[in-house]
């Protein structure tokens, strides 16, 4: 077979977008030259970084818009794009961060972009049951960039169990059952593997590319073999009729490059005149007059701007910042607002409550294989020419197992097991060198996806630029502990399967001193260890809970309207009454689709689902 190399860098433009460089994120001088060359190629290769298709932000806003959307993340990009389909509506999208980094386009750099400047850097506090090794403070990684979490995340395209959406509906949220949300998942989706996954659950006409990566490390097949041997089974599509087992994931990428909701929804409509986007613009409050949202204030380059919204303001700032903005605007628990001197406009006790996340526990193993870096000149050349090879994927993390813990609900696939290894990344030790003299390490993330624990987002200051206080309250409930421990036990069972034993897979996690009274690797030991090393899976949700008016903690109604305030909705991860049993980005895209559809309906403009 003759290989067609394509190093050409066609289609130049005057794109001036320069975010933080890959070399400066990796921050290793010995490797600077290699990373700079990699970045030069990636930046110019339109198929990867789409620098010629980036949006052009505005600098000075107009005085008034029909709709103002706050937060250009997974959900907000969708809301802004869909609302501006009506040419007679003028829409402003306000995003606190800059455009997506070049490094973010390259799947092999997934774990690097979370260390970039496009990250909020939140830490939770007062965790009484988790992160005890770090004074009860867990990292809450959240992206600060156009595309939000989808410019930053692990690419996983999973929707979670239909059971959860039916639960949402059963709580009194009309219109949110699985049957009712499925059309919006399909509407958003342009599935590139449709011949393999079928049309019953998947769409091909939406903006969001969904497909498997073009390549995977050979060890992925070893994990699948081990899963079969351990009796866990394999699934061709966890989003379909086969929700239990191990699979090679579908991802929000296209031909080896990231495609966030901003890339999918905003870049193709960058010339639309009635949609304006302002970046590096932090919303500080919603302006509410006579119990109606009439605009927002935002801070950019040291200046405070005020814009009016003649129809609605939509908060899509994510599960940490949407409740924070409501609190800063006088909507929230009366006592909390008063204690910070904020005028109470609506006493809404649920704002910031019901905050939760999936807890995960990392466990490390070694295998008998040299510890090589998977990024080198060959990987660079292959990626630029074909968008395949180690840089075109996230390594082993594209294999996931969804298994039922049986803790609360029979057959609910609420345990997730993901293996982390073979990711290209920075390769800081030098090109072609070994990462260490030891064996290759494989870290598994053992997660519980149906948590009962609830934490809270609270004001920490009346200064809108200060971060709110965040407590997730991970592992506060025995079921959540049992859920994580069950995932650990499944992981150990997997590691014991002959296919992995052939690689001498050996537990490498060092025992935690505070748990030394228990036999290492016993159930009691894990029940103790999770309090020291479990953390969150980055799927924070629930802090502006959707619910009927009878629910004392409901913040928005099932049409996502904030109780007590006209012209104000929330559309993002915060509205989930219960987080789904999987990664949350596709659900936030669906929420964005659903929100835009309802807003259009409510203003007498209907479009097809
Ligand atoms: C490291 C990481 C890995 C993840 N991996 C996966 C995965 O593989 N698959 C998956 O499905 N999910 C994953 N997730 C979760 C998923 O990405 C999020 O659930 C999803 O992005 C949340 O969408 P959202 O619209 O609620 O908020 P976001 O996508 O977080 O968007 C909120 C946006 O609002 C902006 N904003 C905040 N405050 C303000 C303000 N005051 N003014 C203006 N703008 C503001 C933020 O900068 C951000 O861009 C991951 C998340 C992280 C952080």
XYZ file of C-alpha atoms and ligand atoms in Angstrom:
662
model
C 0.000 0.000 0.000
C 1.313 3.446 -0.870
C 1.113 5.985 1.982
C 0.060 9.509 0.963
C 1.857 11.951 3.240
C 0.270 15.336 3.663
C 2.369 17.839 5.530
C 0.958 20.711 3.461
C -0.474 23.561 5.473
C -3.172 24.829 3.133
C -5.582 27.705 3.592
C -3.777 30.528 5.305
C -5.614 33.424 6.859
C -4.810 36.427 8.966
C -5.866 34.698 12.155
C -4.202 36.498 15.012
C -5.427 34.178 17.739
C -2.515 33.378 20.034
C -3.357 31.688 23.307
C -0.934 30.258 25.828
C 1.617 28.149 23.943
C 1.927 24.394 24.386
C 5.585 24.848 25.368
C 4.735 27.296 28.132
C 2.021 25.020 29.537
C 4.425 22.067 29.567
C 7.102 24.354 31.018
C 10.134 22.134 30.314
C 13.069 23.982 28.757
C 14.752 20.843 27.368
C 11.662 20.144 25.359
C 10.858 23.671 24.200
C 12.154 23.276 20.628
C 10.138 20.122 19.966
C 6.918 21.578 21.395
C 7.350 24.844 19.497
C 7.666 22.957 16.214
C 4.665 20.814 17.100
C 2.634 23.914 17.874
C 3.690 25.730 14.700
C 2.383 22.849 12.613
C -0.787 22.360 14.649
C -1.588 26.087 14.615
C -1.346 26.230 10.827
C -3.148 22.976 10.122
C -6.753 24.070 9.664
C -8.134 20.583 9.983
C -6.795 20.460 13.535
C -6.875 23.920 15.116
C -9.303 25.729 12.785
C -7.541 29.051 13.411
C -9.139 30.513 10.264
C -12.581 29.539 11.513
C -12.348 31.074 14.971
C -14.969 33.616 15.977
C -14.077 37.312 16.007
C -14.964 38.740 19.417
C -16.409 42.219 19.832
C -14.636 44.768 21.979
C -17.387 47.253 22.866
C -20.946 45.930 23.252
C -24.116 47.527 21.915
C -26.433 49.019 24.520
C -29.202 46.457 24.102
C -29.761 42.908 22.855
C -32.817 40.671 22.742
C -31.012 37.930 24.655
C -27.834 37.909 26.725
C -26.256 34.506 27.389
C -23.660 34.352 30.168
C -21.001 31.635 29.750
C -19.887 30.186 26.412
C -19.355 26.619 27.626
C -20.960 23.295 26.775
C -24.518 24.632 27.143
C -24.090 28.390 26.591
C -22.526 28.031 23.116
C -25.541 25.982 22.062
C -28.090 28.425 23.509
C -26.449 31.433 21.804
C -26.106 29.649 18.458
C -29.682 28.385 18.426
C -31.294 31.661 19.556
C -29.433 33.599 16.873
C -30.999 31.346 14.217
C -33.855 33.817 14.349
C -32.372 36.706 12.300
C -34.624 39.241 13.973
C -33.148 38.528 17.424
C -29.853 40.071 18.499
C -27.859 37.901 20.891
C -24.812 38.628 23.050
C -22.684 35.781 24.420
C -20.453 36.787 27.346
C -17.549 34.467 28.195
C -15.071 35.039 31.026
C -12.217 33.199 29.328
C -10.415 33.523 25.975
C -10.855 31.362 22.870
C -9.901 27.677 23.012
C -6.179 26.955 23.242
C -4.305 25.425 20.313
C -3.121 22.656 22.663
C -6.751 21.831 23.386
C -7.298 20.801 19.749
C -4.800 17.955 20.131
C -6.271 14.989 22.019
C -2.825 13.866 23.200
C -2.609 17.081 25.251
C -5.858 16.582 27.144
C -4.246 16.297 30.551
C -2.039 19.303 29.833
C -4.715 21.898 29.079
C -6.190 21.588 32.553
C -2.868 23.016 33.793
C -3.109 26.022 31.475
C -4.191 29.548 32.269
C -7.655 28.729 30.831
C -8.675 27.190 34.137
C -10.451 28.717 37.122
C -8.419 26.786 39.729
C -11.161 26.266 42.311
C -10.561 24.358 45.515
C -13.371 23.091 47.690
C -13.221 23.575 51.437
C -14.711 21.900 54.508
C -14.745 18.426 52.970
C -15.291 16.372 56.115
C -15.132 12.965 54.395
C -12.889 13.369 51.348
C -9.508 14.806 50.416
C -8.405 14.264 54.019
C -4.842 14.025 52.735
C -5.122 17.687 51.679
C -6.898 19.265 54.636
C -10.383 18.546 53.341
C -9.829 20.553 50.181
C -10.396 18.925 46.766
C -9.448 20.426 43.387
C -12.514 21.418 41.412
C -11.182 21.657 37.874
C -13.333 23.933 35.693
C -12.467 25.456 32.335
C -12.389 29.202 31.731
C -12.557 29.400 27.961
C -14.946 29.523 25.050
C -16.266 25.954 24.826
C -16.052 25.651 28.621
C -15.510 22.121 29.866
C -15.715 20.796 26.320
C -12.515 22.647 25.368
C -10.810 21.060 28.276
C -12.363 17.707 28.967
C -11.592 14.057 28.318
C -13.718 13.941 25.101
C -16.005 11.215 26.472
C -19.410 11.162 24.791
C -21.727 9.365 27.195
C -25.264 10.321 28.159
C -25.770 8.127 31.194
C -28.697 5.895 31.980
C -32.205 6.722 30.656
C -33.358 5.867 34.195
C -31.963 9.178 35.509
C -33.905 11.294 32.997
C -37.066 9.368 33.876
C -36.281 10.167 37.517
C -36.041 13.866 36.642
C -39.508 13.641 35.086
C -40.842 11.667 38.062
C -39.702 14.506 40.349
C -42.196 16.753 38.539
C -40.049 17.980 35.647
C -42.409 17.701 32.729
C -40.646 17.345 29.392
C -37.423 15.801 30.722
C -38.103 12.043 30.520
C -35.711 9.953 28.441
C -38.209 9.728 25.617
C -38.514 13.523 25.609
C -34.803 14.369 25.820
C -33.580 11.783 23.285
C -34.679 13.892 20.258
C -32.518 16.765 21.559
C -29.461 14.520 21.965
C -30.018 13.387 18.382
C -30.600 16.936 17.174
C -27.194 17.993 18.492
C -25.289 15.053 17.071
C -23.361 14.410 13.873
C -22.334 10.828 14.519
C -19.451 9.684 12.363
C -19.755 6.028 13.415
C -23.428 5.707 12.538
C -22.963 2.425 10.672
C -21.627 0.930 13.871
C -23.984 2.510 16.455
C -27.191 2.846 14.415
C -29.833 5.561 14.169
C -32.162 4.506 16.977
C -30.209 6.585 19.508
C -27.979 8.714 17.297
C -28.300 11.606 14.877
C -26.247 12.666 11.874
C -27.559 16.143 11.086
C -26.469 18.061 14.181
C -23.403 20.280 14.646
C -21.570 18.177 17.275
C -19.131 15.649 15.857
C -19.256 12.353 17.745
C -16.947 9.527 16.775
C -14.247 7.199 18.025
C -10.654 8.364 17.862
C -8.771 7.286 14.739
C -6.314 5.244 16.791
C -5.771 3.655 20.167
C -2.842 2.160 22.050
C -2.659 -1.615 21.466
C -3.001 -2.115 25.224
C -6.657 -0.990 24.905
C -7.385 -4.388 23.350
C -5.711 -6.090 26.304
C -8.085 -4.308 28.690
C -11.077 -5.368 26.577
C -9.830 -8.956 26.599
C -9.428 -8.796 30.397
C -12.971 -7.392 30.739
C -14.310 -10.367 28.790
C -12.311 -12.797 30.904
C -13.532 -11.148 34.124
C -17.123 -11.614 32.967
C -17.863 -7.894 32.616
C -18.780 -8.176 28.955
C -18.243 -5.749 26.096
C -20.604 -3.114 24.734
C -20.556 -1.660 21.258
C -22.435 1.437 22.413
C -23.024 2.384 26.045
C -25.468 5.057 24.794
C -27.607 2.408 23.133
C -29.334 -0.842 24.020
C -26.148 -2.200 25.534
C -25.437 0.063 28.565
C -23.276 -2.355 30.598
C -19.739 -3.547 29.894
C -16.426 -2.246 28.581
C -16.184 -0.291 25.361
C -14.034 1.911 23.186
C -15.694 5.266 23.686
C -17.230 7.627 21.235
C -15.821 11.121 21.672
C -16.503 14.760 20.836
C -13.747 14.879 18.242
C -13.437 14.780 14.467
C -10.611 13.080 12.610
C -8.227 13.246 15.542
C -8.987 16.840 16.664
C -11.174 18.233 19.465
C -14.546 19.661 18.541
C -16.061 21.396 21.555
C -19.559 22.865 21.580
C -17.988 26.229 20.661
C -16.182 24.662 17.700
C -19.315 22.806 16.641
C -21.950 25.478 17.177
C -20.170 28.855 16.993
C -17.362 28.538 14.452
C -19.663 27.592 11.538
C -21.846 30.678 12.190
C -19.000 33.104 12.895
C -20.258 35.502 10.190
C -23.787 35.701 11.617
C -24.401 39.428 12.162
C -26.970 39.097 14.940
C -24.692 37.116 17.276
C -21.944 38.993 19.096
C -19.440 37.312 21.394
C -17.345 39.061 23.987
C -14.392 37.136 25.497
C -12.356 37.741 28.669
C -15.557 39.286 30.014
C -16.643 38.286 33.496
C -20.291 38.845 34.316
C -20.601 40.344 37.792
C -24.371 40.422 38.229
C -27.766 40.252 36.578
C -29.612 43.560 36.657
C -33.103 42.978 38.029
C -35.740 45.719 37.970
C -39.253 45.164 39.282
C -38.535 41.446 39.563
C -37.539 41.227 35.898
C -34.030 40.576 34.558
C -33.279 43.455 32.215
C -29.568 43.043 31.568
C -26.181 42.262 33.050
C -22.961 43.899 34.082
C -19.625 42.481 33.048
C -16.024 43.296 33.667
C -13.486 43.350 30.835
C -9.988 44.842 30.684
C -10.556 46.732 33.907
C -13.847 48.309 32.734
C -17.379 47.578 33.830
C -19.909 47.315 30.971
C -23.686 47.333 31.267
C -25.854 45.748 28.585
C -29.637 45.514 28.490
C -31.626 42.435 27.464
C -35.077 43.289 26.140
C -36.296 39.674 26.259
C -34.204 37.408 28.510
C -30.941 36.765 30.297
C -29.778 33.136 30.278
C -27.156 32.020 32.798
C -24.961 29.213 31.431
C -21.932 29.874 33.615
C -21.741 26.292 34.925
C -22.573 24.660 38.241
C -20.167 26.828 40.257
C -20.784 30.248 38.735
C -24.482 30.271 37.759
C -25.587 30.002 41.414
C -22.830 32.454 42.366
C -24.234 35.008 39.890
C -27.757 34.531 41.235
C -26.497 35.158 44.778
C -24.580 38.264 43.701
C -27.781 39.493 42.024
C -29.903 39.162 45.167
C -31.544 35.826 44.381
C -30.880 33.163 46.991
C -31.235 32.286 50.674
C -32.246 35.488 52.440
C -29.970 35.075 55.466
C -26.877 34.379 53.366
C -27.492 37.402 51.137
C -28.082 39.700 54.089
C -24.922 38.561 55.814
C -22.953 39.897 52.828
C -24.980 43.096 52.592
C -26.658 42.077 49.329
C -30.197 43.382 48.785
C -32.627 40.449 48.738
C -34.683 40.494 45.551
C -35.997 36.947 45.795
C -35.618 34.679 48.810
C -34.841 31.426 46.988
C -33.374 28.993 49.556
C -32.244 26.388 46.991
C -29.690 28.559 45.162
C -26.308 26.853 45.566
C -27.770 23.805 47.346
C -27.950 20.318 45.821
C -24.383 20.715 44.503
C -22.801 17.335 43.733
C -20.278 15.424 41.672
C -19.193 11.862 40.950
C -16.551 10.674 43.433
C -13.588 8.713 42.008
C -10.663 6.893 43.538
C -7.412 6.495 41.579
C -5.546 3.174 41.903
C -2.167 2.562 40.294
C -0.688 -0.599 38.826
C 2.510 -1.357 36.967
C 2.968 -3.650 33.994
C 6.129 -5.303 32.665
C 6.829 -2.818 29.921
C 9.394 0.000 29.674
C 8.084 3.375 30.795
C 8.417 5.198 27.454
C 6.978 8.567 26.536
C 4.458 8.286 23.771
C 5.259 11.647 22.231
C 8.238 11.954 19.900
C 9.230 13.087 16.383
C 7.462 10.104 14.815
C 4.254 10.889 16.703
C 4.497 14.536 15.617
C 5.053 13.636 11.966
C 2.233 11.107 11.938
C -0.187 13.516 13.579
C 0.521 16.427 11.254
C 0.359 14.220 8.165
C -2.596 12.000 9.006
C -4.097 13.105 12.386
C -3.510 9.589 13.668
C -1.082 8.078 16.193
C -0.545 8.855 19.894
C -1.323 12.574 19.550
C -4.714 11.858 17.955
C -6.169 10.162 21.022
C -6.232 10.255 24.803
C -4.462 6.938 25.263
C -6.071 4.229 27.356
C -8.742 6.587 28.716
C -10.784 5.844 25.610
C -11.621 2.485 27.203
C -14.307 2.655 29.852
C -16.265 0.082 31.774
C -19.821 0.822 32.971
C -20.932 -1.731 35.565
C -23.802 -1.904 38.069
C -22.794 -1.500 41.702
C -26.221 -2.757 42.779
C -26.046 -0.391 45.737
C -29.239 1.546 45.204
C -30.788 0.448 41.920
C -30.514 -2.951 40.227
C -28.766 -2.936 36.851
C -28.011 0.780 36.943
C -24.503 1.089 35.419
C -23.353 3.417 38.182
C -19.733 2.264 38.462
C -17.281 3.589 35.899
C -13.767 2.290 35.449
C -11.355 4.226 33.261
C -7.685 3.445 32.679
C -5.186 6.285 32.313
C -1.931 5.605 30.479
C -0.293 5.963 27.063
C -1.326 9.616 26.733
C 1.172 11.552 24.606
C 1.249 14.836 26.588
C 4.319 16.899 27.342
C 6.858 14.037 27.550
C 9.045 16.199 29.763
C 11.946 13.769 30.063
C 13.132 14.402 26.508
C 12.344 12.986 23.120
C 12.959 9.270 22.759
C 13.919 8.867 26.412
C 12.282 6.704 29.000
C 9.884 8.358 31.384
C 11.566 6.558 34.278
C 13.779 3.534 34.854
C 10.805 1.704 36.243
C 7.864 -0.069 34.684
C 4.950 1.564 32.903
C 2.289 2.749 35.291
C -1.424 2.376 34.602
C -3.794 4.334 36.776
C -7.428 3.309 36.977
C -10.152 5.693 38.057
C -12.810 3.831 39.992
C -15.912 6.016 40.059
C -19.384 6.011 41.545
C -21.917 7.750 39.316
C -25.059 7.871 41.444
C -24.063 9.932 44.496
C -26.424 10.804 47.332
C -24.188 13.419 48.958
C -24.960 17.063 48.434
C -22.805 20.108 49.059
C -23.246 23.819 48.551
C -22.031 26.889 46.693
C -22.081 29.912 49.002
C -20.930 33.479 48.837
C -17.475 34.014 50.297
C -17.533 37.739 49.624
C -19.785 40.350 48.073
C -16.934 41.114 45.627
C -18.112 39.460 42.380
C -14.556 38.774 41.249
C -13.807 36.668 44.319
C -14.536 32.964 44.071
C -17.513 31.547 45.944
C -17.057 29.050 48.734
C -17.398 25.498 47.397
C -18.160 22.356 49.397
C -19.119 19.183 47.531
C -19.422 17.035 50.634
C -18.003 14.017 48.783
C -18.498 10.638 50.489
C -20.768 11.941 53.244
C -23.100 8.951 52.839
C -22.302 5.241 53.383
C -23.833 4.399 49.970
C -21.399 6.737 48.221
C -18.465 5.128 50.035
C -19.792 1.674 49.193
C -20.224 2.773 45.561
C -16.605 3.842 45.204
C -15.338 0.734 47.008
C -17.388 -1.483 44.685
C -15.691 0.222 41.713
C -12.306 -0.437 43.350
C -13.224 -4.115 43.756
C -14.290 -4.347 40.109
C -10.952 -2.798 39.136
C -9.000 -5.343 41.176
C -11.047 -8.128 39.566
C -10.187 -6.756 36.133
C -6.498 -6.487 37.019
C -6.556 -10.134 38.043
C -7.791 -11.359 34.652
C -5.305 -13.511 32.706
C -4.865 -10.971 29.886
C -3.530 -8.402 32.363
C -1.696 -10.927 34.543
C 0.265 -11.823 31.391
C 1.735 -8.320 31.711
C 2.392 -8.913 35.396
C -0.102 -6.223 36.337
C 0.751 -5.395 39.937
C -0.919 -3.085 42.415
C 1.428 -0.154 42.910
C -0.656 2.148 45.087
C 1.276 2.813 48.266
C -0.653 2.164 51.487
C -2.015 5.229 53.234
C -0.508 5.591 56.649
C -3.781 6.644 58.341
C -5.367 3.374 57.132
C -2.506 1.138 58.271
C -4.639 -0.453 60.991
C -6.484 -2.311 58.214
C -5.049 -5.100 56.074
C -3.778 -3.485 52.883
C -6.230 -3.909 49.977
C -8.993 -5.332 52.171
C -12.489 -3.812 51.913
C -12.019 -2.059 55.265
C -8.754 -0.650 53.973
C -10.416 0.819 50.856
C -13.287 2.200 52.944
C -10.658 4.112 54.881
C -8.421 5.025 51.917
C -11.184 6.653 49.862
C -11.407 9.421 52.442
C -7.769 10.302 51.763
C -7.430 9.986 48.037
C -10.865 10.008 46.408
C -11.738 13.180 44.594
C -14.238 14.407 42.010
C -14.622 13.356 38.398
C -15.177 16.984 37.202
C -18.921 16.455 36.741
C -20.221 19.096 39.143
C -23.963 19.633 38.858
C -27.218 20.443 40.558
C -26.693 23.826 42.238
C -29.655 25.567 40.512
C -31.931 22.578 40.801
C -34.814 22.186 38.347
C -38.046 21.200 40.070
C -41.731 21.916 40.480
C -42.859 24.834 42.651
C -43.652 22.354 45.437
C -39.937 21.523 45.761
C -38.490 23.881 48.411
C -34.993 23.609 46.891
C -36.046 24.173 43.265
C -34.393 27.206 41.663
C -35.761 26.865 38.128
C -39.016 25.412 36.859
C -39.074 22.693 34.173
C -38.856 25.428 31.515
C -35.662 26.577 33.253
C -37.181 29.909 34.411
C -35.843 31.188 37.743
C -38.646 31.177 40.301
C -39.854 34.649 41.189
C -37.910 36.529 38.501
C -39.194 37.223 34.985
C -36.915 37.042 31.975
C -34.217 34.963 33.677
C -33.329 31.318 32.985
C -30.506 28.976 33.834
C -29.305 26.442 31.264
C -26.265 24.366 32.191
C -25.116 21.514 34.463
C -26.510 23.301 37.503
C -30.130 22.526 36.620
C -29.735 18.729 36.919
C -31.713 17.606 39.979
C -29.578 14.448 40.012
C -26.377 14.139 38.021
C -26.548 11.559 35.229
C -24.685 8.267 35.593
C -21.883 9.242 33.216
C -19.799 12.150 32.002
C -21.903 15.267 31.709
C -20.879 17.293 28.613
C -23.324 15.723 26.144
C -26.103 16.231 28.690
C -25.216 19.941 28.958
C -25.347 20.226 25.167
C -28.786 18.592 25.277
C -29.824 21.053 28.033
C -28.662 23.907 25.775
C -30.706 22.529 22.868
C -33.743 22.006 25.076
C -33.448 25.499 26.609
C -33.180 27.241 23.231
C -36.162 25.294 21.939
C -38.302 26.285 24.943
C -37.216 29.934 24.768
C -38.131 30.067 21.084
C -41.499 28.469 21.821
C -42.201 30.918 24.641
C -41.533 33.852 22.293
C -43.753 32.403 19.574
C -41.020 31.119 17.274
C -41.048 27.353 16.823
C -38.428 25.272 15.106
C -38.065 21.590 14.352
C -36.536 19.251 16.905
C -11.107 18.367 33.312
C -12.495 17.981 32.922
C -12.710 16.781 32.258
C -14.004 16.404 31.899
N -14.181 15.302 31.114
C -15.403 15.077 30.568
C -15.567 14.124 29.535
O -14.614 13.494 29.084
N -16.806 13.955 29.023
C -17.878 14.656 29.486
O -19.009 14.405 29.023
N -17.751 15.579 30.449
C -16.535 15.845 30.953
N -16.371 16.857 31.836
C -17.559 17.597 32.294
C -18.148 18.536 31.259
O -17.158 19.114 30.456
C -18.987 19.578 31.984
O -20.024 18.917 32.683
C -19.621 20.584 31.057
O -18.658 21.294 30.321
C -20.466 21.568 31.867
O -21.133 22.402 30.975
P -21.728 23.786 31.444
O -22.287 24.428 30.261
O -22.577 23.547 32.627
O -20.479 24.603 32.000
P -19.010 24.909 31.329
O -18.858 24.034 30.150
O -18.093 24.797 32.441
O -19.226 26.372 30.839
C -19.388 27.467 31.699
C -18.692 28.653 31.062
O -19.083 29.835 31.746
C -17.972 30.666 31.885
N -18.220 31.549 33.027
C -18.227 31.224 34.332
N -18.494 32.296 35.077
C -18.658 33.318 34.224
C -18.947 34.691 34.403
N -19.127 35.219 35.619
N -19.029 35.477 33.301
C -18.863 34.962 32.058
N -18.581 33.657 31.846
C -18.486 32.855 32.918
C -16.823 29.702 32.105
O -15.583 30.308 31.838
C -17.181 28.574 31.153
O -16.621 28.760 29.881
C -15.096 17.239 32.238
C -14.884 18.443 32.908
C -13.598 18.824 33.237
C -13.399 20.149 33.917
